[in-house]
Coordinates of C-alpha atoms in Angstrom, one line a residue:
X190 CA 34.1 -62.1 19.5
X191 CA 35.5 -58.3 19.6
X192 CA 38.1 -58.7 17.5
X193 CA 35.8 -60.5 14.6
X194 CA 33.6 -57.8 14.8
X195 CA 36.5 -55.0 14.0
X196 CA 37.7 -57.3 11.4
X197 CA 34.1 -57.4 9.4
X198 CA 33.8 -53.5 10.1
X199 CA 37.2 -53.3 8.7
X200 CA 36.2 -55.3 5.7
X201 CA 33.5 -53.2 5.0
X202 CA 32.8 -50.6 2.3
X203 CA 30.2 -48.1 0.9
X204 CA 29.0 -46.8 -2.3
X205 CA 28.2 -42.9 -2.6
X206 CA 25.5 -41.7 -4.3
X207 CA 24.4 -38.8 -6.1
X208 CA 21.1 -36.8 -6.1
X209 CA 19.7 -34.0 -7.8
X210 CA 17.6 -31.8 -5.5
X211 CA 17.9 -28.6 -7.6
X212 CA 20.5 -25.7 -8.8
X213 CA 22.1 -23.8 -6.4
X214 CA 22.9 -19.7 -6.5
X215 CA 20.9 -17.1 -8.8
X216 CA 19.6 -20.6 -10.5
X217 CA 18.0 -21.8 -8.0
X218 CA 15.6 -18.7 -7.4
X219 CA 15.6 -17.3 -11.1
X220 CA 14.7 -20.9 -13.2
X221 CA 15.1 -19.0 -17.0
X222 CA 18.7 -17.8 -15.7
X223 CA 20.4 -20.2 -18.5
X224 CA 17.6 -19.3 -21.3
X225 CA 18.5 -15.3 -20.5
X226 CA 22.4 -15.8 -20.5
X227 CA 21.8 -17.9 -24.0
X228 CA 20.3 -15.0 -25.8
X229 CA 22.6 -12.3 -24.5
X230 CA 25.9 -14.4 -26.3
X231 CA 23.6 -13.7 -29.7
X232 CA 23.7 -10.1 -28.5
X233 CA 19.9 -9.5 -27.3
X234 CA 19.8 -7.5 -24.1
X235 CA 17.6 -9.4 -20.9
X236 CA 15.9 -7.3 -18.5
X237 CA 15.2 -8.4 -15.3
X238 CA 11.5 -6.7 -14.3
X239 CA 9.9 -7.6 -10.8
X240 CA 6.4 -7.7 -11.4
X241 CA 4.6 -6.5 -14.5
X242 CA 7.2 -5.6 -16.9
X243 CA 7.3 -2.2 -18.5
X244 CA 6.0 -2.7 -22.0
X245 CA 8.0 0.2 -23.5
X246 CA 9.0 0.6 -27.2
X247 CA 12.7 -1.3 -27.0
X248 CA 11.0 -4.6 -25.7
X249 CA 11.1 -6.9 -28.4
X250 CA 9.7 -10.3 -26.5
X251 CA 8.1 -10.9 -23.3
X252 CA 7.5 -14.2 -21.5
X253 CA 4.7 -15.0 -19.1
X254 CA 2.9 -17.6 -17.5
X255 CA -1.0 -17.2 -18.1
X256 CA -1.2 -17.5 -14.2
X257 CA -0.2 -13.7 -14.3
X258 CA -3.3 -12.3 -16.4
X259 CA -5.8 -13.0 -13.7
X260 CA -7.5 -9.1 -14.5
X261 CA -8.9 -7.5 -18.4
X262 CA -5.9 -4.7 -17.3
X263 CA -3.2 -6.7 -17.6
X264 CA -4.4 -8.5 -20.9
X265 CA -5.6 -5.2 -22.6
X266 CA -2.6 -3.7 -22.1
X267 CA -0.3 -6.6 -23.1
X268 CA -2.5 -6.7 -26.4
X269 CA -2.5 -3.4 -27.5
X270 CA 1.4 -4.0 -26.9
X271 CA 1.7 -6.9 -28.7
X272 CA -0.6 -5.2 -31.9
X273 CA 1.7 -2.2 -31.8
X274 CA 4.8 -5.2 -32.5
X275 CA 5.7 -6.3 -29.5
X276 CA 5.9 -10.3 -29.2
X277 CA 3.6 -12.1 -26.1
X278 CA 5.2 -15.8 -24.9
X279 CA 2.1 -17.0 -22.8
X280 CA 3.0 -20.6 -20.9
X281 CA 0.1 -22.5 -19.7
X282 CA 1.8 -24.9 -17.3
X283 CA 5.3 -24.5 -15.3
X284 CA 5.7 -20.5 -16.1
X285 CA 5.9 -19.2 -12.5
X286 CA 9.3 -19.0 -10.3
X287 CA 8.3 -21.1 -7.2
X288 CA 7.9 -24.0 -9.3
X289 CA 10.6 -26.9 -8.8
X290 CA 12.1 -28.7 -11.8
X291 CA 12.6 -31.8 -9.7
X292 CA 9.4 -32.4 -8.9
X293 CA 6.0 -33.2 -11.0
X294 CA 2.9 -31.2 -11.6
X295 CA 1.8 -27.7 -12.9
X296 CA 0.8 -24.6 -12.7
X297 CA -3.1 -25.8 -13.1
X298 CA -2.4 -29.0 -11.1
X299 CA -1.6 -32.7 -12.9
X300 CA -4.2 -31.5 -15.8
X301 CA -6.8 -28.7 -16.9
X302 CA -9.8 -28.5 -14.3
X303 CA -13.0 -27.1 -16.3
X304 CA -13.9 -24.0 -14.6
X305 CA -15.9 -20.4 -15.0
X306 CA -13.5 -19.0 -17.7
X307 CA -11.6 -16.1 -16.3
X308 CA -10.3 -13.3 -17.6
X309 CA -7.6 -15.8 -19.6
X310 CA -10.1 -18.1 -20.7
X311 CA -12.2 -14.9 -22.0
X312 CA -9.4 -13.5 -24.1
X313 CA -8.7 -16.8 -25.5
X314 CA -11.9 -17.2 -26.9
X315 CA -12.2 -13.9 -28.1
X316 CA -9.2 -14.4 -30.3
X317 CA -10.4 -18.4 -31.7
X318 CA -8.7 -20.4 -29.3
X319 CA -9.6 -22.7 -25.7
X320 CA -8.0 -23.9 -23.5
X321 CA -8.7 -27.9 -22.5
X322 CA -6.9 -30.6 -20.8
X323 CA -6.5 -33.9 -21.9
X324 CA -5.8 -37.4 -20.1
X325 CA -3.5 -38.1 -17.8
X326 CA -1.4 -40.8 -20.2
X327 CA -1.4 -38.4 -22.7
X328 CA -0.2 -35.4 -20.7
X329 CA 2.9 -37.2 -18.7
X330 CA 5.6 -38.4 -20.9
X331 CA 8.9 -39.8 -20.3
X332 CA 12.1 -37.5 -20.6
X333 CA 13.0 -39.4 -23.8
X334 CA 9.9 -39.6 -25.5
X335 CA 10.5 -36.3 -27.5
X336 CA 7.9 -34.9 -29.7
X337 CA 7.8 -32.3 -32.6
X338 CA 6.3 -28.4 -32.6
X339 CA 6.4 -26.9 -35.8
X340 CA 7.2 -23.3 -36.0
X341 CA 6.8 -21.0 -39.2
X342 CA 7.8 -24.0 -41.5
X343 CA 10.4 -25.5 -39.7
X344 CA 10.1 -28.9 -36.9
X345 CA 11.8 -28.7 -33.6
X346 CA 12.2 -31.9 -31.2
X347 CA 10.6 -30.5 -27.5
X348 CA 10.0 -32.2 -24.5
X349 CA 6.8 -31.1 -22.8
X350 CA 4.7 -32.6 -20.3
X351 CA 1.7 -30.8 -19.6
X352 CA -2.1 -31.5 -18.8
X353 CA -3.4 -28.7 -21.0
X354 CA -3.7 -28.0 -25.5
X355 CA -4.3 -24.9 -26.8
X356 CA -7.5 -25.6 -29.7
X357 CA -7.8 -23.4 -32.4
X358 CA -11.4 -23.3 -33.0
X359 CA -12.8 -26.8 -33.9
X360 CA -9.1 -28.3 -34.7
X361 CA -6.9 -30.0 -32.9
X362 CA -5.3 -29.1 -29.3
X363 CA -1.5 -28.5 -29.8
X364 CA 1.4 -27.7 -27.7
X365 CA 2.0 -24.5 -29.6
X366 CA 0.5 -21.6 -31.6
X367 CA 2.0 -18.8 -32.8
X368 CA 0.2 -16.2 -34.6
X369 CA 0.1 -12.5 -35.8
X370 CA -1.7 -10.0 -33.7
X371 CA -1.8 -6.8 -35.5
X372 CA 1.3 -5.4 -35.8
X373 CA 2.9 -8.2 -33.6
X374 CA 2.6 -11.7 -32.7
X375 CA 1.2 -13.8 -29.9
X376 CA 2.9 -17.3 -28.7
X377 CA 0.9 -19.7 -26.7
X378 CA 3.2 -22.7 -25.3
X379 CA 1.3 -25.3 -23.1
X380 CA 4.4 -26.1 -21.4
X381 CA 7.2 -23.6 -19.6
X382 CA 10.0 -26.3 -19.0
X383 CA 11.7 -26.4 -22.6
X384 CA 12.9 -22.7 -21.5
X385 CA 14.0 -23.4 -17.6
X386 CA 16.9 -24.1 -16.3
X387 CA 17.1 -27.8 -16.0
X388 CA 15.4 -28.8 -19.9
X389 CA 16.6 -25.5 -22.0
X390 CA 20.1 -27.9 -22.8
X391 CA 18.1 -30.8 -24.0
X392 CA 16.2 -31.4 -27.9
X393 CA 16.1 -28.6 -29.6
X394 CA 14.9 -26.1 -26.7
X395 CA 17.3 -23.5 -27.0
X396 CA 17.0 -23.6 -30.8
X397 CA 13.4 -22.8 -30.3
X398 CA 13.6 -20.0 -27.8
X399 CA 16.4 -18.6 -30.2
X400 CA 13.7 -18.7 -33.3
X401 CA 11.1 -16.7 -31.4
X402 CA 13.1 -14.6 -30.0
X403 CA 13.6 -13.8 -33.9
X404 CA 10.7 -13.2 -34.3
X405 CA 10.5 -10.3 -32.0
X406 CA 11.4 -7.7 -35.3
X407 CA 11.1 -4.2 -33.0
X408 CA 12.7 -4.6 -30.7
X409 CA 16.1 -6.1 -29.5
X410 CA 14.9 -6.7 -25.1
X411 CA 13.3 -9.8 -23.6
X412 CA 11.9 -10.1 -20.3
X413 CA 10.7 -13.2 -18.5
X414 CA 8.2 -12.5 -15.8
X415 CA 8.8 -15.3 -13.2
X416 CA 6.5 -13.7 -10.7
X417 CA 3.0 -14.7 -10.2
X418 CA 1.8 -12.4 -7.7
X419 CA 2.3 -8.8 -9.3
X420 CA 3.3 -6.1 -6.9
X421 CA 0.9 -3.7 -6.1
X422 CA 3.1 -1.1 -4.9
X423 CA 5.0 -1.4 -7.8
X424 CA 2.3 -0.8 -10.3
X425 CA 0.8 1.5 -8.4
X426 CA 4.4 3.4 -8.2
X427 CA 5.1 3.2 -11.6
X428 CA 2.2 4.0 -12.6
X429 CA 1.5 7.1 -10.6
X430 CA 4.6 8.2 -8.9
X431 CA 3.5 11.9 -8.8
X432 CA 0.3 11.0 -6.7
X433 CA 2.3 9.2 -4.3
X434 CA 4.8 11.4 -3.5
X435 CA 2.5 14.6 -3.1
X436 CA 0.7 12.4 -0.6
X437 CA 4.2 11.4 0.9
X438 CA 4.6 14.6 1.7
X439 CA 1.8 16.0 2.9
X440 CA 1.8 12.9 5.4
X441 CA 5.3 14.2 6.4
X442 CA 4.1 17.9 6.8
X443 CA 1.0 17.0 9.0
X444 CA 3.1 14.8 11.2
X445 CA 5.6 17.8 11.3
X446 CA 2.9 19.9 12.6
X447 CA 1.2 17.9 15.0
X448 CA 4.0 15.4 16.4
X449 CA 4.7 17.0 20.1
X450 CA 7.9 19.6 19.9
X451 CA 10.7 19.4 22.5
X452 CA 11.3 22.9 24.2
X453 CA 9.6 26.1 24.4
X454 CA 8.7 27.3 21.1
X455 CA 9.5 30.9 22.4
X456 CA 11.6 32.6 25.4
X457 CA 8.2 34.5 27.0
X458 CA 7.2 32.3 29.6
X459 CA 5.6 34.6 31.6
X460 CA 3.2 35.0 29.3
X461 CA 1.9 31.4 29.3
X462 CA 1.4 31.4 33.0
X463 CA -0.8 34.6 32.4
X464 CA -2.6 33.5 30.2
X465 CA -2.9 30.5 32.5
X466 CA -4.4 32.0 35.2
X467 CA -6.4 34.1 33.0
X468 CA -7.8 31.0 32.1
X469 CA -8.3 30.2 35.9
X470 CA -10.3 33.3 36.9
X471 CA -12.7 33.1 33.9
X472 CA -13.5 29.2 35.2
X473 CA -14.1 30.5 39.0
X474 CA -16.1 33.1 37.2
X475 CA -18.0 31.0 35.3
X476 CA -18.7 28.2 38.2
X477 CA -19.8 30.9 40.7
X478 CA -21.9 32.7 37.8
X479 CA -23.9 29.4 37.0
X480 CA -23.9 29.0 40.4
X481 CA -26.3 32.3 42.1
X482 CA -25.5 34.1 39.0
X483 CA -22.2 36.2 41.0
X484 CA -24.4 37.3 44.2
X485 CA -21.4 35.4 46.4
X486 CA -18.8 37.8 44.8
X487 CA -21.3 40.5 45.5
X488 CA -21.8 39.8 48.8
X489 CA -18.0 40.4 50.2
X490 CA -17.6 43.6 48.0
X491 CA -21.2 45.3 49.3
X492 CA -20.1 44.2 53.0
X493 CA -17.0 46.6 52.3
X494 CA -19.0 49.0 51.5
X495 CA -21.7 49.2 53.8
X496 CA -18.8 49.3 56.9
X497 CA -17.3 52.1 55.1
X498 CA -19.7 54.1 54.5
X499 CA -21.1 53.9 58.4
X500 CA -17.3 54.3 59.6
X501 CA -17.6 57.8 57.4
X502 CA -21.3 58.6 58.9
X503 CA -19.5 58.3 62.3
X504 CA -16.7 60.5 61.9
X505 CA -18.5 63.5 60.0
X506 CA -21.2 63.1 62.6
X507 CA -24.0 62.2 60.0
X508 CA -25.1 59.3 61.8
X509 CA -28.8 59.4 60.7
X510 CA -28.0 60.4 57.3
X511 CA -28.8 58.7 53.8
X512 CA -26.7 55.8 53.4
X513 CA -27.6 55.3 49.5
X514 CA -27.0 59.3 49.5
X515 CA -24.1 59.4 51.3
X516 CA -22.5 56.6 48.6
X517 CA -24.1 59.0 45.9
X518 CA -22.1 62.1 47.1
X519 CA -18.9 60.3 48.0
X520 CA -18.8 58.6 44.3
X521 CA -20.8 61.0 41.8
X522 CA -23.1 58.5 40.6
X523 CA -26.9 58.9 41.1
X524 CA -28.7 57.7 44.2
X525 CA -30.9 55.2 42.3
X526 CA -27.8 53.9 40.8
X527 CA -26.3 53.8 44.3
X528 CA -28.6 52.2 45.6
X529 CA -29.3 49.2 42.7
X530 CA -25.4 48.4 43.2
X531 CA -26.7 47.8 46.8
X532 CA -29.6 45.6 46.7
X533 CA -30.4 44.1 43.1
X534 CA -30.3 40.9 43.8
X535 CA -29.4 38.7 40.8
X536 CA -28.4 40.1 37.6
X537 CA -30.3 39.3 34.1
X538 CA -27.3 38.7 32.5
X539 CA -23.4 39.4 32.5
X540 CA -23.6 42.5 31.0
X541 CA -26.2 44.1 33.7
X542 CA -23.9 42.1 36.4
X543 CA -20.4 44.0 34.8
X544 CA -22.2 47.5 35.0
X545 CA -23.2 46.6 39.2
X546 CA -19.7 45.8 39.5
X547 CA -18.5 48.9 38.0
X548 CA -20.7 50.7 40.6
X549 CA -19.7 49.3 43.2
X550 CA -15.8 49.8 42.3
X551 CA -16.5 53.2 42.1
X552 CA -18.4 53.8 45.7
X553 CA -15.7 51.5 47.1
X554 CA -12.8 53.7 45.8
X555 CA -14.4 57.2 46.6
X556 CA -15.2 56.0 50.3
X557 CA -11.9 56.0 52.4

């Protein structure tokens, strides 16, 4: 039984297959790489702009999905572009960069859902045109069912499958519509594919991108915006670089000033620990001030006093004598003054309170 089965594994063979799953290197993450090498052999110059591109005076051709111009900004500044000669590509369906060219469906889903116009929508119908969407058997096609778009005069075979028309006015929807805009001209193509990667080699594609790329008479650039989700900080830097790096640095000087520094900023450290314990005495100060208003720093000083002065009535043998008067004499200060130092009992206020303790400094000092 063992050796029959090695025999039919032996016997056996397989077929391989192959499957397309997609392009591989820059191709595979920039889907008009083909469409930008074509036009640089006939010597037009492709720049490579993340985000909005800048619509500068060498740019001869831009092309954009419609998914881009969600806001008035964007469109009013692509048309006063395109009517100073600049040439607009808008793609309905299949324009933006995540989108895979092996698998089915577009940019607005399988066909045109009727919604609040946007900002798109409103454009469009300020210039003639709508957008609609048509049925589904009308908007898938096979790969070889080819179909014509004319083009100033001239036919070229396309493939396009796509669920929306563009409609000029009451006419008919078409897959494309080109047509002056002041000094320049605006492209509407309901379908991005005959430009990628995978379809620009079939029909007559690259023939057509080729024509309205001729079209473009000022200027000699084409950019293709593949990103649908326009950077902010890249407007916003290009836009107003100046703004933003005054308020780069003033960020950088505040944190400079108030980060914490390592080591003393100076060599006088002495100075901090008086000022330290400067700070110290004016806190007891304070808590024994709001406390009797300074009668318990009073109190020790007066004490002094008072045994002082009787230790001098004993020894000059003035025993029954003036006390007040004896302080009077001994420190050249009134008696009345003398006296208040001794027995006021709470001051009205700090500066009464600084002349008692003056007082009293000066009968403690003349009283040996």
């Amino acid at each position: 039984m063992l050796l029959v089965l090695i025999f039919a594994l032996v016997g056996c063979s397989y077929i391989e297959t192959t499957r397309e799953v997609g392009h591989k290197g820059r191709a595979r993450v920039n889907p008009y790489l083909a469409a930008e090498r074509f036009l640089e052999d006939f010597g037009y110059t492709v720049r490579n702009d993340p985000g909005w591109p800048e619509l500068d005076d060498p740019l001869g051709m831009v092309v954009l999905p419609a998914s881009v111009l969600t806001a008035d900004g964007y469109i009013e500044a692509l048309e006063s572009w395109v009517e100073w000669g600049g040439h607009a590509v808008i793609t309905l369906e299949h324009g933006e960069g995540y989108i895979n060219d092996w698998s089915r469906g577009g940019s607005f889903g399988s066909w045109y859902a009727e919604e609040e116009p946007d900002a798109f929508d409103a454009w469009m119908a300020r210039l003639g045109y709508t957008v609609e969407g048509v049925e589904q058997e009308d908007a898938f096609k096979s790969p070889k069912a080819g179909e014509f778009v004319r083009l100033r005069g001239r036919r070229y075979e396309v493939w396009m499958e796509s669920g929306v028309r563009i409609k000029p006015g009451d006419g008919k929807g078409r897959m494309l519509i080109s047509r002056n805009l002041g000094d320049g001209r605006l492209t509407i193509v309901s379908d991005a594919r005959p430009f990628r990667n995978r379809y620009i080699g079939d029909y007559d594609h690259a023939e057509l991108l080729k024509t309205l790329m001729e079209l473009s008479e000022y200027g000699t650039e084409v950019v293709f915006v593949r990103n649908a989700s326009l950077s902010f900080w890249s407007l916003l830097w290009s836009r107003a670089w100046p703004a933003l790096i005054a308020l780069i640095l003033l960020v950088a000087f505040w944190l400079w000033k108030n980060l914490p520094r390592f080591g003393p900023l100076d060599a006088h450290e002495d100075s901090r620990a008086l000022r330290a314990y400067d700070h110290h005495l004016e806190a007891l100060g304070d808590f024994h001030w709001r406390l009797d208003r300074g009668q318990g720093l009073l109190r020790p000083l007066r004490e002094s006093i008072l045994e002082r002065t009787q230790a001098l009535a004993m020894a000059s043998g003035r025993r029954d004598a003036d006390m007040f008067g004896l302080m009077a004499e001994r420190s050249g200060i009134p008696r009345e003054r003398a006296e208040r130092a001794m027995t006021f009992e709470r001051a009205r206020d700090s500066a009464s309170f600084t002349r008692l303790v003056a007082d009293l400094q000066s009968i403690h000092t003349s009283i040996p």
